[in-house]
CSV table of C-alpha atoms and ligand atoms in Angstrom, one decimal:
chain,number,residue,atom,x,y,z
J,1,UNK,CA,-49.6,44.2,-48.5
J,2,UNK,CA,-46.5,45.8,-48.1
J,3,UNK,CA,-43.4,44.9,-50.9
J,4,UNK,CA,-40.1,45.2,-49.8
J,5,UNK,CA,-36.9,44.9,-52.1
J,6,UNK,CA,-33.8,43.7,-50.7
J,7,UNK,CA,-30.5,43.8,-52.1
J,8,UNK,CA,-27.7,41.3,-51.1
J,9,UNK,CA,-30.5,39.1,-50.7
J,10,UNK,CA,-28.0,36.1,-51.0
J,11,UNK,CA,-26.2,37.2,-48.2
J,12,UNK,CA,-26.5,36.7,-44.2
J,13,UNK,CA,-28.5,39.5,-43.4
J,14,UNK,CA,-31.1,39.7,-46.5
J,15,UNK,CA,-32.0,36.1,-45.4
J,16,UNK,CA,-33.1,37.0,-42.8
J,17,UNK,CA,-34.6,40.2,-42.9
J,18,UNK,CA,-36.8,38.4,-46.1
J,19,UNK,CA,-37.9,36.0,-43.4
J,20,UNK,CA,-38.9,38.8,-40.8
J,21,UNK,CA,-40.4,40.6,-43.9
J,22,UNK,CA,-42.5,37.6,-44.8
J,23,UNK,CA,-43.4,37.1,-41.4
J,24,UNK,CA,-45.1,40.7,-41.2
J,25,UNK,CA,-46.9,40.2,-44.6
J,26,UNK,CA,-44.7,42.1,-46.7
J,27,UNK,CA,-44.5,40.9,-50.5
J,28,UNK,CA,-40.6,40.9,-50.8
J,29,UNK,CA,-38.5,40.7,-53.5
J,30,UNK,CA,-34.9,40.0,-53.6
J,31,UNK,CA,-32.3,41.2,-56.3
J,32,UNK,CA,-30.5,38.9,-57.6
J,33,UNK,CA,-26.9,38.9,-59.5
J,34,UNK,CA,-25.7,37.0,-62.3
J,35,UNK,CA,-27.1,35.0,-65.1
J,36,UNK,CA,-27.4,31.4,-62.8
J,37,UNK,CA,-26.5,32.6,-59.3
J,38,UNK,CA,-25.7,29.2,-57.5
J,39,UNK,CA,-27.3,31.0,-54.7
J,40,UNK,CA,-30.9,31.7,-55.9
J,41,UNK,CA,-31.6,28.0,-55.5
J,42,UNK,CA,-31.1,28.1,-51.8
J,43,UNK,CA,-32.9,31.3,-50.9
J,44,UNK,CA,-35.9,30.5,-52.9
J,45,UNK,CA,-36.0,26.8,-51.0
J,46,UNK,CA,-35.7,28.3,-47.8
J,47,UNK,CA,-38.2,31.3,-48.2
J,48,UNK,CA,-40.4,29.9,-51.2
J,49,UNK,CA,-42.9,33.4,-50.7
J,50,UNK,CA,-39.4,34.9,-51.7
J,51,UNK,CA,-39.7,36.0,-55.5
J,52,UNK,CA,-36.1,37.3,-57.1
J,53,UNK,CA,-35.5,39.5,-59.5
J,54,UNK,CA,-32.6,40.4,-61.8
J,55,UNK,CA,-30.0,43.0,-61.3
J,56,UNK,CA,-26.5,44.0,-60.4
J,57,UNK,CA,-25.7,47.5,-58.2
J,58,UNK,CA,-22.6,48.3,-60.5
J,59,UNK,CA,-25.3,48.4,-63.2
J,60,UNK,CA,-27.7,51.6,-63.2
J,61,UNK,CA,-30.1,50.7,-65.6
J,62,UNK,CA,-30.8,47.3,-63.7
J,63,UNK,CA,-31.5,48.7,-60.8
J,64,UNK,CA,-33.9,51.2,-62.2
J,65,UNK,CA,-35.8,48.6,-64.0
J,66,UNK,CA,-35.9,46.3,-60.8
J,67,UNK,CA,-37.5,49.3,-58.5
J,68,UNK,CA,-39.9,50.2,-61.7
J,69,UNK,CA,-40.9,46.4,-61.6
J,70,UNK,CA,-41.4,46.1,-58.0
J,71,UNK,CA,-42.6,49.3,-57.1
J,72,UNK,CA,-41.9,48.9,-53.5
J,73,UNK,CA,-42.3,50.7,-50.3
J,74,UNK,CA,-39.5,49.4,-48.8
J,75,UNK,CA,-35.7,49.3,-50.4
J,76,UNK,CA,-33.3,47.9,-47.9
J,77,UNK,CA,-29.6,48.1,-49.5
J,78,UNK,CA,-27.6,45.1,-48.1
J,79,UNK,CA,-25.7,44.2,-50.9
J,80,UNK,CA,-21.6,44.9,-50.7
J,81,UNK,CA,-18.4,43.3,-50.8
J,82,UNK,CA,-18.6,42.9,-47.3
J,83,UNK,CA,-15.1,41.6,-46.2
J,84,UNK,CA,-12.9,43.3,-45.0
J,85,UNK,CA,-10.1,41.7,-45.8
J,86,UNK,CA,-11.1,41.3,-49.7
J,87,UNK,CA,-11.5,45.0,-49.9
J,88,UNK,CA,-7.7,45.1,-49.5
J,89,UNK,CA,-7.1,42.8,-52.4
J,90,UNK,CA,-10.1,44.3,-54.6
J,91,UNK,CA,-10.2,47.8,-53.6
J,92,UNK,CA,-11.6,49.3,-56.9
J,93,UNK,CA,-14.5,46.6,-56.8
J,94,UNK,CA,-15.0,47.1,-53.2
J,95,UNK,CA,-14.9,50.8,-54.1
J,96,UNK,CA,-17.6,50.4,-57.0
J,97,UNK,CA,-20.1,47.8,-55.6
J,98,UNK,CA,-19.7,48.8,-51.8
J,99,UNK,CA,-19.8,52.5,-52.5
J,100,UNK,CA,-20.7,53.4,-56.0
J,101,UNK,CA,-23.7,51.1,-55.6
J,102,UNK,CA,-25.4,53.4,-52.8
J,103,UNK,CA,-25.3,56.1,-55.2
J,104,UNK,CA,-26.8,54.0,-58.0
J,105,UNK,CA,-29.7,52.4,-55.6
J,106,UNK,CA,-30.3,55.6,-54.4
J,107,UNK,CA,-30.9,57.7,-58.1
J,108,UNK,CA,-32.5,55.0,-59.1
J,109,UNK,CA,-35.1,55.5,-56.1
J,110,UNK,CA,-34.8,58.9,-56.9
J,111,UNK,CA,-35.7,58.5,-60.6
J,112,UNK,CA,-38.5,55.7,-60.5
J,113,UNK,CA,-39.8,57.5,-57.3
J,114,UNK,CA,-42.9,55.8,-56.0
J,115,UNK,CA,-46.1,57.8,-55.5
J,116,UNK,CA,-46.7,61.1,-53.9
J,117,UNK,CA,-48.4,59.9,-51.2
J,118,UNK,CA,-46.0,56.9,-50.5
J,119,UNK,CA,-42.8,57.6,-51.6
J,120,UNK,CA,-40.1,55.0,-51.5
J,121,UNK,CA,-38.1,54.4,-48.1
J,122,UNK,CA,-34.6,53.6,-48.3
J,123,UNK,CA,-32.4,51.9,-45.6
J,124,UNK,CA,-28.6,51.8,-46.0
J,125,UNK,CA,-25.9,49.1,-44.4
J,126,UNK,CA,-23.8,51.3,-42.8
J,127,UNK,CA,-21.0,50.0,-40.7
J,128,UNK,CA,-19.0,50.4,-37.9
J,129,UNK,CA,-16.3,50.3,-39.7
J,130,UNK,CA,-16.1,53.6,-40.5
J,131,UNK,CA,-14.9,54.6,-36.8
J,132,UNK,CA,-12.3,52.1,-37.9
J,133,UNK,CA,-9.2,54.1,-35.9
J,134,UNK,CA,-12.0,55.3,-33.0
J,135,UNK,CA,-11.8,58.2,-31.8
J,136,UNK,CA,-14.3,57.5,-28.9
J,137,UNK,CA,-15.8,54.5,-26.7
J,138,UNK,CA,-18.1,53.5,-26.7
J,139,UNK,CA,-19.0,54.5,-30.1
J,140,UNK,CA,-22.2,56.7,-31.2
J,141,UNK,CA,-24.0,58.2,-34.3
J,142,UNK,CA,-22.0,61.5,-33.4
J,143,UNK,CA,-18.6,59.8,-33.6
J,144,UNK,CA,-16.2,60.9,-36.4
J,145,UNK,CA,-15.1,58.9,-39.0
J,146,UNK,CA,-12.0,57.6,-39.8
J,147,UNK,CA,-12.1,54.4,-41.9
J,148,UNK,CA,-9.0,52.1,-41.9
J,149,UNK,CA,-9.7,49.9,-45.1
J,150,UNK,CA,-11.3,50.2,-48.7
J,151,UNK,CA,-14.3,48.5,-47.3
J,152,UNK,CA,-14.5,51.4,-44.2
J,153,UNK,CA,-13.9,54.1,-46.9
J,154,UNK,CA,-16.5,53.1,-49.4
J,155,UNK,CA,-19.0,52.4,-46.4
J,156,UNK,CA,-18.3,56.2,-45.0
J,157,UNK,CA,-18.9,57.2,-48.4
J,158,UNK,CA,-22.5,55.5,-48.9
J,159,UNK,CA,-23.3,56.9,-45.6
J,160,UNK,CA,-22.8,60.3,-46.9
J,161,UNK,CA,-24.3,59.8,-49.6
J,162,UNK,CA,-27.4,58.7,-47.9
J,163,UNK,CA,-27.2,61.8,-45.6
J,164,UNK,CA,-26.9,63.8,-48.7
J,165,UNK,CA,-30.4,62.0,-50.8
J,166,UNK,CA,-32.2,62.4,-47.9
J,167,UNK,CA,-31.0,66.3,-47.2
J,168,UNK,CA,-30.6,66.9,-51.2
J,169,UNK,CA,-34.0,64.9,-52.3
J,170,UNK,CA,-36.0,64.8,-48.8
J,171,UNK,CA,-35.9,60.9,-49.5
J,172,UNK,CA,-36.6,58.9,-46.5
J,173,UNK,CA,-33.4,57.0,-46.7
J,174,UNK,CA,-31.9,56.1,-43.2
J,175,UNK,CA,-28.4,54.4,-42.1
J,176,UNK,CA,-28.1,51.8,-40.0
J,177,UNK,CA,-24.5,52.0,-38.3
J,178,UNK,CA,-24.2,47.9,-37.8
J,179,UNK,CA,-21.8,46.3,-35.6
J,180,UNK,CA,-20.7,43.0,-36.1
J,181,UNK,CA,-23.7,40.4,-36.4
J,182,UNK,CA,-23.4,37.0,-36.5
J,183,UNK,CA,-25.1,33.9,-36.8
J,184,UNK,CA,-25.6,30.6,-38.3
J,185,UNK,CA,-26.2,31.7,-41.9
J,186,UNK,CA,-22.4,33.8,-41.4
J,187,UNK,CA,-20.4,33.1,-44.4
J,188,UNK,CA,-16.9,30.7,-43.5
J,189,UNK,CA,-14.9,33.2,-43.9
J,190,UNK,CA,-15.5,35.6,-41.1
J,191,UNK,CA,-13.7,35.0,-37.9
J,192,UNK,CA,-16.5,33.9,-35.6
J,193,UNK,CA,-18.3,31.4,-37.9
J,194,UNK,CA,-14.6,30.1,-39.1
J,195,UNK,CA,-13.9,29.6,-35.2
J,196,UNK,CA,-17.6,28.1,-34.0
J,197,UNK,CA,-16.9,25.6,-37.4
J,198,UNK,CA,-12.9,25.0,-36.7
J,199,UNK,CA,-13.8,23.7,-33.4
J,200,UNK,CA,-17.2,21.8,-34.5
J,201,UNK,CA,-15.0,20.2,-37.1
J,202,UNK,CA,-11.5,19.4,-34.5
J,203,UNK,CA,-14.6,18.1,-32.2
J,204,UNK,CA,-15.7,15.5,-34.9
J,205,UNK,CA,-11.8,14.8,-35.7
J,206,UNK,CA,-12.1,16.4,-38.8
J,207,UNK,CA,-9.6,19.2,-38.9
J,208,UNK,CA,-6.9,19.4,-36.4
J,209,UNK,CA,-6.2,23.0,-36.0
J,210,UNK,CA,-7.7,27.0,-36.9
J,211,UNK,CA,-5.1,29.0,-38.3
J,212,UNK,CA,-6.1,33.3,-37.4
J,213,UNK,CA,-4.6,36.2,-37.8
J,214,UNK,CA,-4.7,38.7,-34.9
J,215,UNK,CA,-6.4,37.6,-31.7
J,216,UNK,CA,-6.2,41.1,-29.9
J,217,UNK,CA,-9.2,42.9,-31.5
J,218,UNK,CA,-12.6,43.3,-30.0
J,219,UNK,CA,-15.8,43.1,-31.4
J,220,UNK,CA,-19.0,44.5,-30.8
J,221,UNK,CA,-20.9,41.0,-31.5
J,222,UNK,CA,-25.3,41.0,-32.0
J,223,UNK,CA,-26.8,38.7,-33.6
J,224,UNK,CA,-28.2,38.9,-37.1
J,225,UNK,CA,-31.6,38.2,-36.3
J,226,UNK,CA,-32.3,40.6,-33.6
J,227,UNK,CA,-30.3,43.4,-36.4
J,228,UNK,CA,-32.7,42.6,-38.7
J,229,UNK,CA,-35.5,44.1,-36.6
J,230,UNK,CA,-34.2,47.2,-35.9
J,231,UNK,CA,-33.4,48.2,-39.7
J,232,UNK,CA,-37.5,47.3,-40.5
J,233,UNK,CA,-38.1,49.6,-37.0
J,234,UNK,CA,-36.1,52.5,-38.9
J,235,UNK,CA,-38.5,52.5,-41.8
J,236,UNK,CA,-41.6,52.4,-39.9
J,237,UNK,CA,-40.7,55.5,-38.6
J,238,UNK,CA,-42.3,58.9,-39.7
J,239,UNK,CA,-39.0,60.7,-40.4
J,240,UNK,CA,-35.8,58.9,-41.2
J,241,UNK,CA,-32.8,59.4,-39.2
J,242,UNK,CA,-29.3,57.0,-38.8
J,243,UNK,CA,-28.7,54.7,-35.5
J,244,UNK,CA,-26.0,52.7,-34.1
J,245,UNK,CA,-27.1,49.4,-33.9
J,246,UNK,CA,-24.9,47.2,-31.2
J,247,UNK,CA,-25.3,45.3,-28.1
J,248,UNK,CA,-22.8,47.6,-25.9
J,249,UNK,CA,-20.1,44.8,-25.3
J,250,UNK,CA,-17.5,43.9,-26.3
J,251,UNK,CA,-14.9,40.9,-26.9
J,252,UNK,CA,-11.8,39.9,-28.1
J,253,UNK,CA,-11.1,36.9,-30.8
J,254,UNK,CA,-9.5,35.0,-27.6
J,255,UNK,CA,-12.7,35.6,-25.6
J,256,UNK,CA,-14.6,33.9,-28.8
J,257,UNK,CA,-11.7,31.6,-28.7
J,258,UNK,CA,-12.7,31.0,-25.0
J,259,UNK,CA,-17.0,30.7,-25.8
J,260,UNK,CA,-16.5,28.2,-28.4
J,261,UNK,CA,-14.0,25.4,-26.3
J,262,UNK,CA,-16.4,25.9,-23.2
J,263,UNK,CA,-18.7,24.8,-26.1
J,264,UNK,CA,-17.0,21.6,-27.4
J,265,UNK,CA,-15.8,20.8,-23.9
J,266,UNK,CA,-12.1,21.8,-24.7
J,267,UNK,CA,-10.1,23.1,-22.0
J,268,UNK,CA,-7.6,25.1,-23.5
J,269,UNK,CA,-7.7,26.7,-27.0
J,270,UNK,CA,-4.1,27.4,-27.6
J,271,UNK,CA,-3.1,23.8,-29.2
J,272,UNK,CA,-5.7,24.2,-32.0
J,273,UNK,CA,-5.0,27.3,-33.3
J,274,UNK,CA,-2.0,28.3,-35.5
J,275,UNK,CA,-1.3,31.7,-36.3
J,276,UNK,CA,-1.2,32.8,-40.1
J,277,UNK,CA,-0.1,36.2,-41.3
J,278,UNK,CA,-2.3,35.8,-44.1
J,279,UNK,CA,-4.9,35.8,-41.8
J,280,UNK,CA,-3.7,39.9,-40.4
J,281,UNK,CA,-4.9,43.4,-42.2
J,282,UNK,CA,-2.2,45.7,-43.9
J,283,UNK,CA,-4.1,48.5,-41.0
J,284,UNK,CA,-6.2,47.0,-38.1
J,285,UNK,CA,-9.6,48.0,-36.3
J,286,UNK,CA,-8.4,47.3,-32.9
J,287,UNK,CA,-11.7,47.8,-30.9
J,288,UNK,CA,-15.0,48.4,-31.6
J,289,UNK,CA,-18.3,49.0,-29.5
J,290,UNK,CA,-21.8,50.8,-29.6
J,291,UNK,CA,-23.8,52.2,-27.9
J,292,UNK,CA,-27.4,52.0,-29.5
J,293,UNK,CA,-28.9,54.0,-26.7
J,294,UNK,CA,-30.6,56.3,-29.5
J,295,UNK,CA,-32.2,53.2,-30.8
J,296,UNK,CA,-33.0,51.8,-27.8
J,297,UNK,CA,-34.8,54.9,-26.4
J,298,UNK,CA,-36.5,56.3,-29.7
J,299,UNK,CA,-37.4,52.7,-31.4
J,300,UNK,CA,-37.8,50.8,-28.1
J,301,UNK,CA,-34.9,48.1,-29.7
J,302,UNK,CA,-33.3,45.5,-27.4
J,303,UNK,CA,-30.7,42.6,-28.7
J,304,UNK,CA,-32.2,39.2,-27.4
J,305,UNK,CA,-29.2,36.8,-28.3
J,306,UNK,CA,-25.9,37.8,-26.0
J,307,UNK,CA,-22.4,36.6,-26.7
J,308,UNK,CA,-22.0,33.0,-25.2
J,309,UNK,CA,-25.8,32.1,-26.3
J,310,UNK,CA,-24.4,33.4,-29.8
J,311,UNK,CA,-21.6,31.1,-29.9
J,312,UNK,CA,-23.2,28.5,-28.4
J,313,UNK,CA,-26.0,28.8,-31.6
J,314,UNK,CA,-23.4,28.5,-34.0
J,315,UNK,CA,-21.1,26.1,-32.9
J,316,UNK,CA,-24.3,23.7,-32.4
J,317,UNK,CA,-25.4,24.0,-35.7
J,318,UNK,CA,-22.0,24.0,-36.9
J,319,UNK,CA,-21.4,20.1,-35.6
J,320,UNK,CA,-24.6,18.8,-36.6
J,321,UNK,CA,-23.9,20.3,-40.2
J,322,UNK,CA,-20.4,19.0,-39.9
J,323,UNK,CA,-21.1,15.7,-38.3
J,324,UNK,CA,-24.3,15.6,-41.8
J,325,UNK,CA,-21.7,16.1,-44.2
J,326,UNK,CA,-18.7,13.9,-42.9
J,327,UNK,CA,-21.4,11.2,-42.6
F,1,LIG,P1,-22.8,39.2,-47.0
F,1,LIG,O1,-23.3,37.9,-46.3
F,1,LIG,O2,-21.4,39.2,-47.4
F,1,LIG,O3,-23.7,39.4,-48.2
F,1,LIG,C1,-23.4,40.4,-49.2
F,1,LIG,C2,-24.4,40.3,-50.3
F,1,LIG,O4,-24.1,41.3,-51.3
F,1,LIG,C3,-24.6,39.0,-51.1
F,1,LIG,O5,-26.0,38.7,-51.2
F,1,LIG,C4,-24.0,39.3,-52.4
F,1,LIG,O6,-24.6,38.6,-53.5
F,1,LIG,C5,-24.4,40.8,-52.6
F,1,LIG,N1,-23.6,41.5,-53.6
F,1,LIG,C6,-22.3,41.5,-53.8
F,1,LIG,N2,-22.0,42.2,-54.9
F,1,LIG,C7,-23.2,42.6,-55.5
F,1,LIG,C8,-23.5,43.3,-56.6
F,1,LIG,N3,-22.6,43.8,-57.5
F,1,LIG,N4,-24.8,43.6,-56.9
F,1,LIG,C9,-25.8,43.1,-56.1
F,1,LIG,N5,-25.5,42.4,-54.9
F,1,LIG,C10,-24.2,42.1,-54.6
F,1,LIG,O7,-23.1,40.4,-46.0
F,1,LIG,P2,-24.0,40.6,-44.7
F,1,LIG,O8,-23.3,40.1,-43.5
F,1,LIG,O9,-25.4,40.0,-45.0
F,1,LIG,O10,-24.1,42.1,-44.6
F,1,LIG,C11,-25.2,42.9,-45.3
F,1,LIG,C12,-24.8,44.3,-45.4
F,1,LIG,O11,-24.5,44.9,-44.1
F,1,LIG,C13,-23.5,44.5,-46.2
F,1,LIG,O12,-23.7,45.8,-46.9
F,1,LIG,C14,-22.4,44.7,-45.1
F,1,LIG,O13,-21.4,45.5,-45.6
F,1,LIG,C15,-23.2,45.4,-44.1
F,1,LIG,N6,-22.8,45.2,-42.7
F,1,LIG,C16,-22.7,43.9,-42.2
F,1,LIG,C17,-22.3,43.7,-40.9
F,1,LIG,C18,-22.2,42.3,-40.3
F,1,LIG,O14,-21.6,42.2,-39.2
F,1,LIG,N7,-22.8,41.3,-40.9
F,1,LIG,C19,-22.0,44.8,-40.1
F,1,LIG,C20,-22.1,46.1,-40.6
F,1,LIG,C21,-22.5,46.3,-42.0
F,1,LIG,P3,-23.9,37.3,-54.2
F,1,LIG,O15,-24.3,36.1,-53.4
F,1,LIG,O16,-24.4,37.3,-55.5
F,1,LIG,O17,-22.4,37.5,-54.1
F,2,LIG,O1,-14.9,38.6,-38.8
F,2,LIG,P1,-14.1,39.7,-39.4
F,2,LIG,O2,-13.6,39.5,-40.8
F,2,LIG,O3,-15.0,41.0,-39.3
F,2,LIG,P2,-14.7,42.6,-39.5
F,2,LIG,O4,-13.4,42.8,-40.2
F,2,LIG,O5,-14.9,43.2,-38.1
F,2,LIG,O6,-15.9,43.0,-40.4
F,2,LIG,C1,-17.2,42.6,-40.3
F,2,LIG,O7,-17.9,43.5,-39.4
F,2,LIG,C2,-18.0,44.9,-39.9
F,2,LIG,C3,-18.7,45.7,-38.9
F,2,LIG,O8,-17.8,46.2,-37.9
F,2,LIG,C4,-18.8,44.8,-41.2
F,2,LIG,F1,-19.0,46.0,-41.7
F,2,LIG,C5,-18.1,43.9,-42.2
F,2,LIG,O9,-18.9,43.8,-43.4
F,2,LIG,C6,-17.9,42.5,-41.6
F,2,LIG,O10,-19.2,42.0,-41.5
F,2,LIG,O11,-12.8,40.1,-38.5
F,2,LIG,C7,-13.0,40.4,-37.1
F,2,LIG,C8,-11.6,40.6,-36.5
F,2,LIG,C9,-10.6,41.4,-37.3
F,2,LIG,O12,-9.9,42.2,-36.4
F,2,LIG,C10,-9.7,40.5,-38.0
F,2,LIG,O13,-8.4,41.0,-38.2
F,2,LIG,O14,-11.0,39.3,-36.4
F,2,LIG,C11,-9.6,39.4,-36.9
F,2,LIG,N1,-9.2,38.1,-37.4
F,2,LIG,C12,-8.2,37.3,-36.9
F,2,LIG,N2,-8.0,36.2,-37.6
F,2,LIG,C13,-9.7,37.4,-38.4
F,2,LIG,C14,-9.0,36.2,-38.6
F,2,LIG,N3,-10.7,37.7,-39.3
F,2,LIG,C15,-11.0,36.8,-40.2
F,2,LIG,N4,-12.1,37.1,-41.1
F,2,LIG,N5,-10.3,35.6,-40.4
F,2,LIG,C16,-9.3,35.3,-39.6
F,2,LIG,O15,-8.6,34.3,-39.8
């Protein structure tokens, strides 16, 4: 049996990557933050083969004693401040936990070490943020960098510092270069989830408007359950290497605007949503999109979910949740 450690196990994308996990007989452990993280209830109810233990990636020592207690095959960094827009309020945290904690996960990998024979393999959350300002589209794994928040910066800097454990070290430590993935279990505060749930909740009179920020920019937007899959694909592989991981189209907020009133049955967006400067970034990422053609051809990866079955998954499980909790 394979064990598997996941960080940001609380999170969208360690849910479920500890599902997949458990679904290919891996023994996987989850890190866990805190002292009595409201969130360890939920995980553990909803993947009770999960088993959690304690640590923190601003803290060294607890991740080193985590990877000595689990002694797994598998580490799979997913834990971050993960918002872009919090990473201009909190840049230092963002900085320390989003960046900083690459560098920790990976010594401590480095230090506890795993066997000679089966060394540790690491994967990284990289992000396609870092083209932030692109430079090319569609964008690949050759594209340069140039980050346009605290969240892009500290990304591009745990990306390099991947690169560098696995040049420095010969780890096996891989990035994934993500594109926006979404899903049910996407947290409220991210623009497609706070759109598929604005409109479930204006469908069951519940709110009356979404206020947004800026409509124009265009996303690259998977689905966190086929992502998942590809970053367990990366490890499986003999030598580690980085990919994009995308779908290859892209959309704007009034396209998801669009998806999610065909949805509810509305015919026209523009009365519900108000627009909130709040809601806009001090510097924008205007458009993204990959192409995972690397993936695709090396890993033999597809995405199964596309854009209006996407929205059409959230916004259905966003009104019966709704339509529960009102009741
Ligand atoms: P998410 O839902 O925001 O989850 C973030 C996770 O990080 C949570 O489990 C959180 O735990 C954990 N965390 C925060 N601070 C921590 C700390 N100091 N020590 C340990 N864990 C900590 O993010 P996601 O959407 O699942 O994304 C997973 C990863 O992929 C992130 O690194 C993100 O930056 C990256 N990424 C995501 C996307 C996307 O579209 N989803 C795209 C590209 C890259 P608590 O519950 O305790 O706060
Ligand atoms: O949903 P978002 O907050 O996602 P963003 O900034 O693209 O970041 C996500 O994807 C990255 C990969 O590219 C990840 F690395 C990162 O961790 C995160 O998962 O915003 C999407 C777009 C932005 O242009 C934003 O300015 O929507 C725009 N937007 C407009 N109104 C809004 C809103 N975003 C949010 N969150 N809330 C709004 O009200």
């Amino acid at each position: 049996m394979k064990r598997a450690l996941i960080t940001g196990i609380t999170g969208q994308d360690g849910r479920h990557l500890a599902e997949f996990l458990v679904g290919k007989d891996y023994q996987v452990f989850g890190l866990i933050r805190g002292q009595n993280n409201p969130k360890a209830l939920l995980v553990q109810e909803e993947n009770p083969a999960l088993e959690l233990v304690g640590g923190d990636l601003q803290d060294l020592s607890s991740l080193i004693a985590a990877v000595e207690q689990v002694q797994p095959d598998e580490v799979y960094n997913l834990g971050a401040i993960s918002f872009v827009q919090l990473s201009f309020k909190q840049p230092e945290l963002t900085a320390d936990i989003t960046g900083l904690g690459v560098l920790r996960m990976l010594e401590a990998i480095r230090v506890v070490g795993g066997t000679q024979n089966n060394p540790i393999r690491f994967y990284q959350a990289s992000s396609s943020e870092m083209f932030g300002k692109v430079r090319e589209t569609p964008q690949t794994e050759s594209t340069p960098f140039h980050p346009r928040s605290p969240y892009g910066v500290a990304k591009v800097f745990g990306h390099y510092t991947t690169v560098n454990y696995r040049e420095a070290y010969g780890l096996h430590a891989s990035s994934g270069i993500c594109f926006n993935h979404e899903g049910p279990r996407r947290g409220l505060e991210f623009v497609t989830r706070k759109v598929t749930n604005g409109v479930a909740r204006i469908k069951l009179g519940l709110q009356s408007t979404i206020s947004l920020g800026n409509l124009d920019s265009s996303r690259d937007w998977g689905y966190a359950g086929d992502y998942v899959a590809a970053m367990w694909l990366m490890l499986q592989q003999p030598e580690p290497d980085d990919y994009v991981i995308a779908t290859g189209e892209t959309h704007t907020n009034r396209e998801l605007l669009d998806a999610a009133a065909r949805c509810a049955g509305f015919d026209d967006w523009e009365p519900l949503v108000t627009r909130d400067p709040r809601f806009e970034r001090p510097a924008e990422v205007d458009l993204l999109v990959g192409d995972a053609k690397k993936l695709q051809e090396k890993l033999g990866w597809q995405p199964k979910v596309g854009f209006e079955e996407l929205v059409r998954i959230m916004y259905e499980h966003d009104l019966v949740e709704e339509a529960a909790r009102a009741s």
